[in-house]
Tab-separated table of C-alpha atoms and ligand atoms in Angstrom:
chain	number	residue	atom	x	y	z
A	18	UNK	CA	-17.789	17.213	24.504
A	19	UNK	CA	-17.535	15.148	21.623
A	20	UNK	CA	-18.904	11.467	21.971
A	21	UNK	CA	-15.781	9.474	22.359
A	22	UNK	CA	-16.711	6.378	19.730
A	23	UNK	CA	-16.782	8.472	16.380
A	24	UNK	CA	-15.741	12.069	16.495
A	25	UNK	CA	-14.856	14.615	14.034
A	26	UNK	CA	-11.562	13.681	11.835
A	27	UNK	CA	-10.139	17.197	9.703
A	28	UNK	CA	-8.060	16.116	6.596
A	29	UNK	CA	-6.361	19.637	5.847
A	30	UNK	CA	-5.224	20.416	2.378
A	31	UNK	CA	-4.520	23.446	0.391
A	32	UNK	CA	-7.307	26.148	0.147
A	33	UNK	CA	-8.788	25.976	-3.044
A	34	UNK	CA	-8.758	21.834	-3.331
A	35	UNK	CA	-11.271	21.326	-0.335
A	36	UNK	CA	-13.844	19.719	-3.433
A	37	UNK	CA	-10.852	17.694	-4.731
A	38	UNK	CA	-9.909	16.169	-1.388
A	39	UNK	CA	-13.550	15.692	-0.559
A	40	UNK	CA	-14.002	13.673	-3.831
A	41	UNK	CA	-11.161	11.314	-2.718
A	42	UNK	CA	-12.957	10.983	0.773
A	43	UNK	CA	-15.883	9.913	-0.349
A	44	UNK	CA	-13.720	7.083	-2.785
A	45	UNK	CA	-11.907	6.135	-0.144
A	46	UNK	CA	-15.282	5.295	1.845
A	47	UNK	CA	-14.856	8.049	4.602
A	48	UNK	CA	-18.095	8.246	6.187
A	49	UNK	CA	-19.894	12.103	5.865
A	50	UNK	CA	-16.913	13.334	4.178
A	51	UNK	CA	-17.686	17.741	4.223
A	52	UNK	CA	-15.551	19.800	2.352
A	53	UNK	CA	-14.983	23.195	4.968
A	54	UNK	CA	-12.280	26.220	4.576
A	55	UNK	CA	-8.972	24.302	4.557
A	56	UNK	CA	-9.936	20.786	4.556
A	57	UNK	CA	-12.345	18.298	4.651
A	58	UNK	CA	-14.428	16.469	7.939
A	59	UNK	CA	-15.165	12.996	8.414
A	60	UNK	CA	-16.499	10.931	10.886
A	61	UNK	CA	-14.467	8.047	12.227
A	62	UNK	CA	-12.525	6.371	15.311
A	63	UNK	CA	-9.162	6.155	15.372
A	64	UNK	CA	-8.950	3.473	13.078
A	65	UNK	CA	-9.951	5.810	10.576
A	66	UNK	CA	-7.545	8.345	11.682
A	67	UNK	CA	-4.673	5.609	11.026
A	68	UNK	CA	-6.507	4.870	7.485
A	69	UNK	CA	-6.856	8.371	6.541
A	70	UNK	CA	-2.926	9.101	7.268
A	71	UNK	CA	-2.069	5.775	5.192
A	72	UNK	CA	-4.446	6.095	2.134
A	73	UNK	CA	-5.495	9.838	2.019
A	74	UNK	CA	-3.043	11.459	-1.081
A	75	UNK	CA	-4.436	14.851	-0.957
A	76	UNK	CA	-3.988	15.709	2.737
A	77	UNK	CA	-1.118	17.701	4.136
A	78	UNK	CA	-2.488	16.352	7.682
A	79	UNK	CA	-5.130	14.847	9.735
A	80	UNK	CA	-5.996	16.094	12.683
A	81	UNK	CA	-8.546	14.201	15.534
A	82	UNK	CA	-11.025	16.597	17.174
A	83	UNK	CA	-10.919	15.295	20.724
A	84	UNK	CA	-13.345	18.430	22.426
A	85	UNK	CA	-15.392	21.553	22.367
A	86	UNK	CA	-16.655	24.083	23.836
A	87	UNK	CA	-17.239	27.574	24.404
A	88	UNK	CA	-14.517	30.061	26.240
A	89	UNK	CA	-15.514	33.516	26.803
A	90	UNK	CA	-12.000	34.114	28.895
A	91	UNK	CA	-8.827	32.004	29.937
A	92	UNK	CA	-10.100	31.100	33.404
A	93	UNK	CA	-13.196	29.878	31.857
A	94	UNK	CA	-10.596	28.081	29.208
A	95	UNK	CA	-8.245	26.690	32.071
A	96	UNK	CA	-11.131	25.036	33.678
A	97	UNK	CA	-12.638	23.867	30.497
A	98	UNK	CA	-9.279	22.604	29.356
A	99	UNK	CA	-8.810	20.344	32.820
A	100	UNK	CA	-12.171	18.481	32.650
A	101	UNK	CA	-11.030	16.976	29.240
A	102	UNK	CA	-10.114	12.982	29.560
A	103	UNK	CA	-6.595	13.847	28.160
A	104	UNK	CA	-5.521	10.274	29.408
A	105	UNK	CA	-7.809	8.712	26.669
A	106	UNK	CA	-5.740	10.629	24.047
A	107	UNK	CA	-2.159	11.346	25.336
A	108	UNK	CA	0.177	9.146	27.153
A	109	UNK	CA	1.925	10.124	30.769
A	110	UNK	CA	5.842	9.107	28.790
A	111	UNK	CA	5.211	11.221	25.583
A	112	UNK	CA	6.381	14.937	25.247
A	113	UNK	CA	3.658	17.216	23.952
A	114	UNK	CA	3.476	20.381	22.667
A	115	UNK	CA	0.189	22.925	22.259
A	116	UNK	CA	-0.021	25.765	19.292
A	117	UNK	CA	-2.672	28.143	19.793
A	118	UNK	CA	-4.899	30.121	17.189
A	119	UNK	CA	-7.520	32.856	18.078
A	120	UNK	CA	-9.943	34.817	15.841
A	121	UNK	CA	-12.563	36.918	16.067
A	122	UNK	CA	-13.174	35.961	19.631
A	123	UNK	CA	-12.466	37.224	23.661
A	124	UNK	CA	-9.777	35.357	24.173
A	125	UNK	CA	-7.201	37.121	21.732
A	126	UNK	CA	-3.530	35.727	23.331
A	127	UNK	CA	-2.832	32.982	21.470
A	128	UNK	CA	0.210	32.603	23.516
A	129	UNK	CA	-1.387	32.837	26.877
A	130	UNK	CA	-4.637	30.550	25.520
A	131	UNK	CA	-1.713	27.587	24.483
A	132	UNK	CA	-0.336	27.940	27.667
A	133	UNK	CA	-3.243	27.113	30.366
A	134	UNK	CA	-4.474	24.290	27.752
A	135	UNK	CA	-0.550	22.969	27.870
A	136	UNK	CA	-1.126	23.711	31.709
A	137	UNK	CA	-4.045	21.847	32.238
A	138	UNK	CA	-2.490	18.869	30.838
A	139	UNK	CA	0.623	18.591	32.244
A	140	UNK	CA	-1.563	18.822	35.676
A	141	UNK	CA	-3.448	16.181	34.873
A	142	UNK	CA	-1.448	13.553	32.949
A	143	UNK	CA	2.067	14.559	34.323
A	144	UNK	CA	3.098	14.182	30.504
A	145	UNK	CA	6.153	16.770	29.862
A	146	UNK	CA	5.526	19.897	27.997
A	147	UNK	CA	8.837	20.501	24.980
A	148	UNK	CA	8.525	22.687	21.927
A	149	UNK	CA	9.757	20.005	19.707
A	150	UNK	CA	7.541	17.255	20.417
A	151	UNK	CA	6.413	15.498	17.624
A	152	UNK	CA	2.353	15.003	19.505
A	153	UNK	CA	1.069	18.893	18.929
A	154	UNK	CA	-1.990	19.761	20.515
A	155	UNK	CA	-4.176	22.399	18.473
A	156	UNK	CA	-6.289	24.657	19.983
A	157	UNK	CA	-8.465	27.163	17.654
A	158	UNK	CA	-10.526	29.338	19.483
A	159	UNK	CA	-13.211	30.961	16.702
A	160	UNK	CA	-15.565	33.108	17.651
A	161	UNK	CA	-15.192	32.352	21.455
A	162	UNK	CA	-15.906	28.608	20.646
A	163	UNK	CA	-12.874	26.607	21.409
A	164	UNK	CA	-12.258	23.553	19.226
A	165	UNK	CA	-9.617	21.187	20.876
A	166	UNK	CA	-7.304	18.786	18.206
A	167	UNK	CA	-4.621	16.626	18.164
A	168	UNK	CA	-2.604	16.073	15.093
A	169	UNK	CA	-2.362	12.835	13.829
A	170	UNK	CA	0.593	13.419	10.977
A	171	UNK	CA	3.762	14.725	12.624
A	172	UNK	CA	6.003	15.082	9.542
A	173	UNK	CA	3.525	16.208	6.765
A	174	UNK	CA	1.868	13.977	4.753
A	175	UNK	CA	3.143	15.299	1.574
A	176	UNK	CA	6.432	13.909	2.893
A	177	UNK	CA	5.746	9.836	1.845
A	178	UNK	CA	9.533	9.090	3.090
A	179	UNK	CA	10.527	8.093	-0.407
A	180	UNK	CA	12.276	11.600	-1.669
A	181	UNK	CA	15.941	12.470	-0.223
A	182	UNK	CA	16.629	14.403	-3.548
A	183	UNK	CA	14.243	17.504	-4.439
A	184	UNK	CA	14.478	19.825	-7.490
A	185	UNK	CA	13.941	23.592	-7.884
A	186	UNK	CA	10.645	24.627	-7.056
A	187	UNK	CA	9.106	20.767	-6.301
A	188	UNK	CA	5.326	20.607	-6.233
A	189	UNK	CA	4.289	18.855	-3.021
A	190	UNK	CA	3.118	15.379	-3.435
A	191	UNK	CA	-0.521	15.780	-2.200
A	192	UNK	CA	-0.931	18.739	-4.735
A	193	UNK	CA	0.457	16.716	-7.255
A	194	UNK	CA	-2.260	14.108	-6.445
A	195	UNK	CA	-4.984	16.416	-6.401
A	196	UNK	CA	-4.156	17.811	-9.758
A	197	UNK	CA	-4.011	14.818	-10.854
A	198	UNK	CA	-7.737	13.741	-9.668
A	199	UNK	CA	-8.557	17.065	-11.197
A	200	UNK	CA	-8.022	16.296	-14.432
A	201	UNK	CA	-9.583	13.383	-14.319
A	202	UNK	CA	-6.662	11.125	-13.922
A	203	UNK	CA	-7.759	7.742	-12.275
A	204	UNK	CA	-4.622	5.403	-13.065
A	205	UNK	CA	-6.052	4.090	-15.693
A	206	UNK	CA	-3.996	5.874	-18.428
A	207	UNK	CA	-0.737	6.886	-19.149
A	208	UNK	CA	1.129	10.098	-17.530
A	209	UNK	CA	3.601	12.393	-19.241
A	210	UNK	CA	5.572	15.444	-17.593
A	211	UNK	CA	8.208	16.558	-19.764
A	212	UNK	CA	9.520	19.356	-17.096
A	213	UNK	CA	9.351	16.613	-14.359
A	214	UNK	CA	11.845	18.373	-11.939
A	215	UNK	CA	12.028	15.611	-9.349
A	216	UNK	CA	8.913	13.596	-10.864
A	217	UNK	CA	6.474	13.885	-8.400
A	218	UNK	CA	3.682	13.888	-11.091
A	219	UNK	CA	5.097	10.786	-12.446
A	220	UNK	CA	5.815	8.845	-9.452
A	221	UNK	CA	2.577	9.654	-7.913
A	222	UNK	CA	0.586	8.660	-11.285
A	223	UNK	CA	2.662	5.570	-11.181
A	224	UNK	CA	1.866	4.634	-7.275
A	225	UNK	CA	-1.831	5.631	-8.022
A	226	UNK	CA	-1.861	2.750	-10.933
A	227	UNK	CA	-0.012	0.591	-9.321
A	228	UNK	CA	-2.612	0.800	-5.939
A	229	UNK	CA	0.370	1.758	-2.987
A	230	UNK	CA	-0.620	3.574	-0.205
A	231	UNK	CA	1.079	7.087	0.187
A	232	UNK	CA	1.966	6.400	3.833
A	233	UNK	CA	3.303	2.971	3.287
A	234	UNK	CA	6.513	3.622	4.162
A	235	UNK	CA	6.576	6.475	7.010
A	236	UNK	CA	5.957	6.899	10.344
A	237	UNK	CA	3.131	9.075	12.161
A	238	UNK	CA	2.530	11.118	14.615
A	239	UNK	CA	-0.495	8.766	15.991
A	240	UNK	CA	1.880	6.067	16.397
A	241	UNK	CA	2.951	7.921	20.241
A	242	UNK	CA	-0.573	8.587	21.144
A	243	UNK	CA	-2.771	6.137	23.767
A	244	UNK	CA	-5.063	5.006	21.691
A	245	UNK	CA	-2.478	3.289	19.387
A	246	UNK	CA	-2.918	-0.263	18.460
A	247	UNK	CA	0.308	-1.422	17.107
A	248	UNK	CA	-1.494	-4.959	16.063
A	249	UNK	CA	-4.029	-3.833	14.776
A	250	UNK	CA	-1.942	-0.504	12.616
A	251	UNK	CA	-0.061	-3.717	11.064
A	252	UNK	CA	-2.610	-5.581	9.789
A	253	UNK	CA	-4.454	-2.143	8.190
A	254	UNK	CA	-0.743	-1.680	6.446
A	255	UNK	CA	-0.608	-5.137	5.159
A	256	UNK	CA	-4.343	-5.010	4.081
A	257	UNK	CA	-4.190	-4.612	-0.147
A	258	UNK	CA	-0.674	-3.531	0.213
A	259	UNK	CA	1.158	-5.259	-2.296
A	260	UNK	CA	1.197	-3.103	-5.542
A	261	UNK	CA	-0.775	-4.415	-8.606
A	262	UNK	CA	0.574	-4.749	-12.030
A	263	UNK	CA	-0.694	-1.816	-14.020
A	264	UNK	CA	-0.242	-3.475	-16.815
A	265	UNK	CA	1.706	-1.785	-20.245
A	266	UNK	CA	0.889	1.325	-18.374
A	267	UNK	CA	4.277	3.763	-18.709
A	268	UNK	CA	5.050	6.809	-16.856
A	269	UNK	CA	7.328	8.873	-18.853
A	270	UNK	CA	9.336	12.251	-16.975
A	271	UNK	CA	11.513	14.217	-19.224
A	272	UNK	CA	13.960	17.349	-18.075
A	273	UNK	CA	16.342	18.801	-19.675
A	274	UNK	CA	18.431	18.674	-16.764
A	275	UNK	CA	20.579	15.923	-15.924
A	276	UNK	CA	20.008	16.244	-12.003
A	277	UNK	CA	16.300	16.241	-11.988
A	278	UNK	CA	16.507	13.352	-13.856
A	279	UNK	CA	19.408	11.545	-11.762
A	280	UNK	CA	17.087	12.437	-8.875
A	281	UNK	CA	13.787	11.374	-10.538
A	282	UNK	CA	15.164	7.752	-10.781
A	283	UNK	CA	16.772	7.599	-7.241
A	284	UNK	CA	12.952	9.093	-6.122
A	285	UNK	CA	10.865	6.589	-8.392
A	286	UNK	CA	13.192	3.300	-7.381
A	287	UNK	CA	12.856	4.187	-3.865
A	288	UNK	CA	8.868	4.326	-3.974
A	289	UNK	CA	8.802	1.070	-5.777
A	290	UNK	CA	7.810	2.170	-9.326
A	291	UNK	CA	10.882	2.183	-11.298
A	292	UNK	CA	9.485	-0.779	-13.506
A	293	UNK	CA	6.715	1.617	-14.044
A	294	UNK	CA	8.579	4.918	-14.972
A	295	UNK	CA	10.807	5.977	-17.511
A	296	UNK	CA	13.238	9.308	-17.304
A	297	UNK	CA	15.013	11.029	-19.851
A	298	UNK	CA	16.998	13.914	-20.277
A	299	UNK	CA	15.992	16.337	-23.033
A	300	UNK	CA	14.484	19.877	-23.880
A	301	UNK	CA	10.775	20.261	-24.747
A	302	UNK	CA	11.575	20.767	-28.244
A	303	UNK	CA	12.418	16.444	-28.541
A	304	UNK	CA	9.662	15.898	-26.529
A	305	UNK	CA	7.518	12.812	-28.391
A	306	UNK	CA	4.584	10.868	-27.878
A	307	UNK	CA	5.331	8.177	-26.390
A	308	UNK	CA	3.636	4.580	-27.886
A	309	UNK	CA	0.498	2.966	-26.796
A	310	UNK	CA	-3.194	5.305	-26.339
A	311	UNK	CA	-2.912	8.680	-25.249
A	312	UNK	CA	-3.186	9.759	-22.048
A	313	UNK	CA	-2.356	13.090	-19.684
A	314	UNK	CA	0.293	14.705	-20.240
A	315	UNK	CA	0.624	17.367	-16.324
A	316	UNK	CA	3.248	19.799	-16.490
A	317	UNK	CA	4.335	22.691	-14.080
A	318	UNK	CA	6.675	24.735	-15.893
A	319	UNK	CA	9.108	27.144	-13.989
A	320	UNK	CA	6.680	29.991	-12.591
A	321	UNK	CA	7.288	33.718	-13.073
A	322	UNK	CA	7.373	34.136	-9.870
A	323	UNK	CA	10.405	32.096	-8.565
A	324	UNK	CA	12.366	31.551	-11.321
A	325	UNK	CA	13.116	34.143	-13.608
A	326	UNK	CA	10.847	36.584	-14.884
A	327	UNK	CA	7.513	36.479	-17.154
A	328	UNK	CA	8.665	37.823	-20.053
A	329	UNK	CA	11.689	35.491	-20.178
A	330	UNK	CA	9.322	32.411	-19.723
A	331	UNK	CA	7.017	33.374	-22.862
A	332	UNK	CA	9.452	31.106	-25.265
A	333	UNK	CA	9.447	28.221	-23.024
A	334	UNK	CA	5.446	28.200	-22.807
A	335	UNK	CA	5.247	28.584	-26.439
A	336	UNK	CA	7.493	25.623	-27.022
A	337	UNK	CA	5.445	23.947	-25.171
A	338	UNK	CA	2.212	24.485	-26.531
A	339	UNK	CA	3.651	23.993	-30.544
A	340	UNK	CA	5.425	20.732	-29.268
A	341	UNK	CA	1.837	19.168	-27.898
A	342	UNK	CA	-0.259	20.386	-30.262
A	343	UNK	CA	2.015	19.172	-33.103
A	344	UNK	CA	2.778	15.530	-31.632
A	345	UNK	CA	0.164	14.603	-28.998
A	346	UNK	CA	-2.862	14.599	-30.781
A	347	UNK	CA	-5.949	12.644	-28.519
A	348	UNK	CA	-4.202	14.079	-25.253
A	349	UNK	CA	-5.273	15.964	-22.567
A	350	UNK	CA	-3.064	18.798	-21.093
A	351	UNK	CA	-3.345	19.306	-16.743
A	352	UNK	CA	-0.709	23.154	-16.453
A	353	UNK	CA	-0.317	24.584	-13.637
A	354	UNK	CA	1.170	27.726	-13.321
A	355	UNK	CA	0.544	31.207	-11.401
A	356	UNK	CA	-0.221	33.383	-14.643
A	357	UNK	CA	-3.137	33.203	-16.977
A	358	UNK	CA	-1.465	34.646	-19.866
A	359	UNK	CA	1.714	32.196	-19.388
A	360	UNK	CA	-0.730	29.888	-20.121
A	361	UNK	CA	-2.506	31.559	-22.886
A	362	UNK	CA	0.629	31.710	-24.411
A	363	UNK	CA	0.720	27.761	-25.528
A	364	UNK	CA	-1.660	28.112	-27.357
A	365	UNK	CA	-3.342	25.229	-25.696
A	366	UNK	CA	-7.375	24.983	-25.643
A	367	UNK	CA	-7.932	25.549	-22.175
A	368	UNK	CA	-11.057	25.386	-20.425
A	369	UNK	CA	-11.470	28.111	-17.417
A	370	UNK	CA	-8.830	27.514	-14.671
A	371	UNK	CA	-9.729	26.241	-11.448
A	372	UNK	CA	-8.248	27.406	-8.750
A	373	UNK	CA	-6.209	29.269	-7.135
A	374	UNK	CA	-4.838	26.998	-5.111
A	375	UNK	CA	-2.191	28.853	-2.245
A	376	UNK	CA	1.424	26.657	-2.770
A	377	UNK	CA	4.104	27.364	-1.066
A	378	UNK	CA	3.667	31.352	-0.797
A	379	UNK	CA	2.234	31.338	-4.818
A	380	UNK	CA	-1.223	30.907	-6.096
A	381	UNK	CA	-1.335	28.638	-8.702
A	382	UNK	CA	-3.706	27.853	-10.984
A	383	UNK	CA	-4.760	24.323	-13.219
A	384	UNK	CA	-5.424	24.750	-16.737
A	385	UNK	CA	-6.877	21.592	-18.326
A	386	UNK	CA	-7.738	20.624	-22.241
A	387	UNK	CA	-9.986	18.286	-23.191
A	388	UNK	CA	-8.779	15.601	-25.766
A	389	UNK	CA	-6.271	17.416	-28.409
A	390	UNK	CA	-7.209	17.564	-31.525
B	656	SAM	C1	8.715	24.053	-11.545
B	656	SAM	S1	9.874	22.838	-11.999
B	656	SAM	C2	8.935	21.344	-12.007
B	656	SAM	C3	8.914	20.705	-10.651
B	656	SAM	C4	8.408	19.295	-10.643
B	656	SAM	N1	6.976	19.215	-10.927
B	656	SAM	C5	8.711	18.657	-9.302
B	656	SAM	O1	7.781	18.306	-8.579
B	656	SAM	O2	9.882	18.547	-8.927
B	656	SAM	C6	10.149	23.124	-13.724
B	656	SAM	C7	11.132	22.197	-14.409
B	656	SAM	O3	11.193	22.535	-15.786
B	656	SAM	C8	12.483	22.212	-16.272
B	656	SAM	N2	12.707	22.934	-17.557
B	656	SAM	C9	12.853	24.264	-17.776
B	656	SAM	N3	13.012	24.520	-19.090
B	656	SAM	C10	12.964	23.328	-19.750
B	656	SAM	C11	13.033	22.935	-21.118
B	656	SAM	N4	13.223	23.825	-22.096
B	656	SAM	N5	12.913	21.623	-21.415
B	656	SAM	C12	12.730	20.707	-20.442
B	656	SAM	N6	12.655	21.016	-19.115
B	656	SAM	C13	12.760	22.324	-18.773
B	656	SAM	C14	13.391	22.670	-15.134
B	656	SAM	O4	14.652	21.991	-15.202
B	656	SAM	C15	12.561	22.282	-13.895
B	656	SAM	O5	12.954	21.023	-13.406
């Protein structure tokens, strides 16, 4: 078992960011932040599991590691599963559900292994048992070792509560964030994303500047669990949580679509940066530099992949590249895109890509300049 003052806290991302989110940990002042497949570990109480959901950017979810231990069959996993204190996690009035993974172990049914764990508790804490509970209960059984979870998040974390209206193809916040800390991006600078879609890259360079916490305004998962302290959640929200003037600092979005803009505004005034942003609607080809020191200009142009074919997106990468390297000299360029020689096709002096990175059924890849010439 797991001593019950710190234990092991997962903050799962993307494959292929585990070093990004790690980096952001260890800013954030997570204590023996690890980057592993999927995600990153950290050591904490709850406390830290509430602080992780609110100030975290990269996550998709945290999840609490509440036991462990090795099951060679499901007897041996049914008995294991009852002599866990699920009272000092779960609460007797809550629905909860359990999702089962196995690999490379004995116990092979994930089905069956879900079911004695979801068992076991209902036995002990009377709580009831519904398949659309927002508390899920993770069990992973890896090479017979059974690693017990509960997840923190509910609604993913990529999902701040500030976005009704979506575009074609939006990147997911935490990516966005990630991409951003990839290139270097510390809200210290301006952001430009002249195919801004809904504006996540813009809105979340904006909050980033301005210091608001992604989970200011939602709701979690953790909120329904026993150990919640709703006194104590409050005054962790209210802690630093006013946003702080970044200054001239501008965050420009251009489309050249009239709804992505339309819904770029509605998303920016709705997470509190509208001061900070500015939308407009026009092609790539009127794309300028905007005034003041350069900055990062992050982009995801439509992908091969999803919309329209590579061959037909060659122009529109090429206009791209001419337009920056004409008019945003002392820029750096953050791309990301699911085809090398998309990018090539700028023109742009990219470094190596890192990456991939697996988003939403594509692997994408960042392409990053240094300073334009
Ligand atoms: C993959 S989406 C970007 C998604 C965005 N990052 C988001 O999170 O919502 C690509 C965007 O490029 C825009 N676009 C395509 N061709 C364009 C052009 N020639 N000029 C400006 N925008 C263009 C599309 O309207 C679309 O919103």
């Amino acid at each position: 078992m797991i001593a019950s003052s710190d234990f092991e806290i997962f903050l799962a991302t993307a494959p292929g960011l585990e070093s990004v989110l790690c980096e952001e940990a260890r800013a954030r002042r997570f204590k023996g932040a690890t980057a592993v497949q999927g995600g990153v570990t950290v050591m904490g109480g709850w406390p830290e599991v509430w602080r992780a959901n609110l100030e975290i950017r990269g996550a998709s979810r945290i999840l609490a590691r509440i036991a462990e231990f090795r099951a060679m069959h499901l007897a041996q996993l049914d008995k294991r599963a009852r002599k866990v204190d699920w009272a000092g996690f779960l609460r007797r009035d809550m629905p909860f559900q359990v999702e089962a993974s196995c690999r490379k172990s004995r116990i092979y049914h994930q089905g069956a292994a879900a079911q004695r764990v979801a068992t076991a508790i209902r036995d002990q804490l009377g709580a009831p048992i519904s398949p659309e509970a927002e508390i899920s209960v993770k069990v992973r059984i890896d090479d017979d070792l059974c690693t017990i979870s509960v997840d923190t998040s509910g609604a993913l974390l990529h999902k701040r509560g500030h976005k009704e209206a979506v575009a074609k193809a939006p990147m997911r916040e935490n990516l966005a964030a990630l991409f951003l800390r990839q290139c270097g991006y510390d809200g210290a600078e301006s952001v430009v994303d002249p195919m801004c879609g809904s504006g996540t890259f813009v809105i979340e360079a904006a909050e980033i500047a301005a210091g608001l916490k992604p989970g200011r305004s939602r709701r979690f998962a953790f909120e329904q669990l026993a150990s919640f302290d709703a006194a104590a959640w409050q005054r962790l929200r209210e802690k630093g949580g006013a946003a702080r003037p970044a200054g001239a600092l501008r965050f420009y979005g251009s489309d050249h679509d009239a709804g992505a803009i339309r819904m770029s505004r509605a998303n920016a005034a709705r997470a509190g940066v509208a001061e900070m942003t500015e939308f407009r609607q026009h092609a790539i080809a009127d794309l300028l530099a905007p005034d003041g020191p350069p900055g990062l200009v992050m982009v995801n142009p439509p992908y091969g992949a999803r919309i329209g074919d590579r061959k037909q997106l060659m122009p529109l990468y090429r206009a791209l590249g001419q337009t920056l390297r004409a008019r945003f000299a002392g820029w750096r360029v953050g791309l990301v895109t699911t085809d090398a020689s998309l990018a090539q096709a700028t023109g742009l002096p990219f470094g190596p890509p890192a990456g991939p990175v697996s988003h939403g059924g594509l692997r994408v890849m960042l392409f990053l300049t240094r300073a334009l010439p």
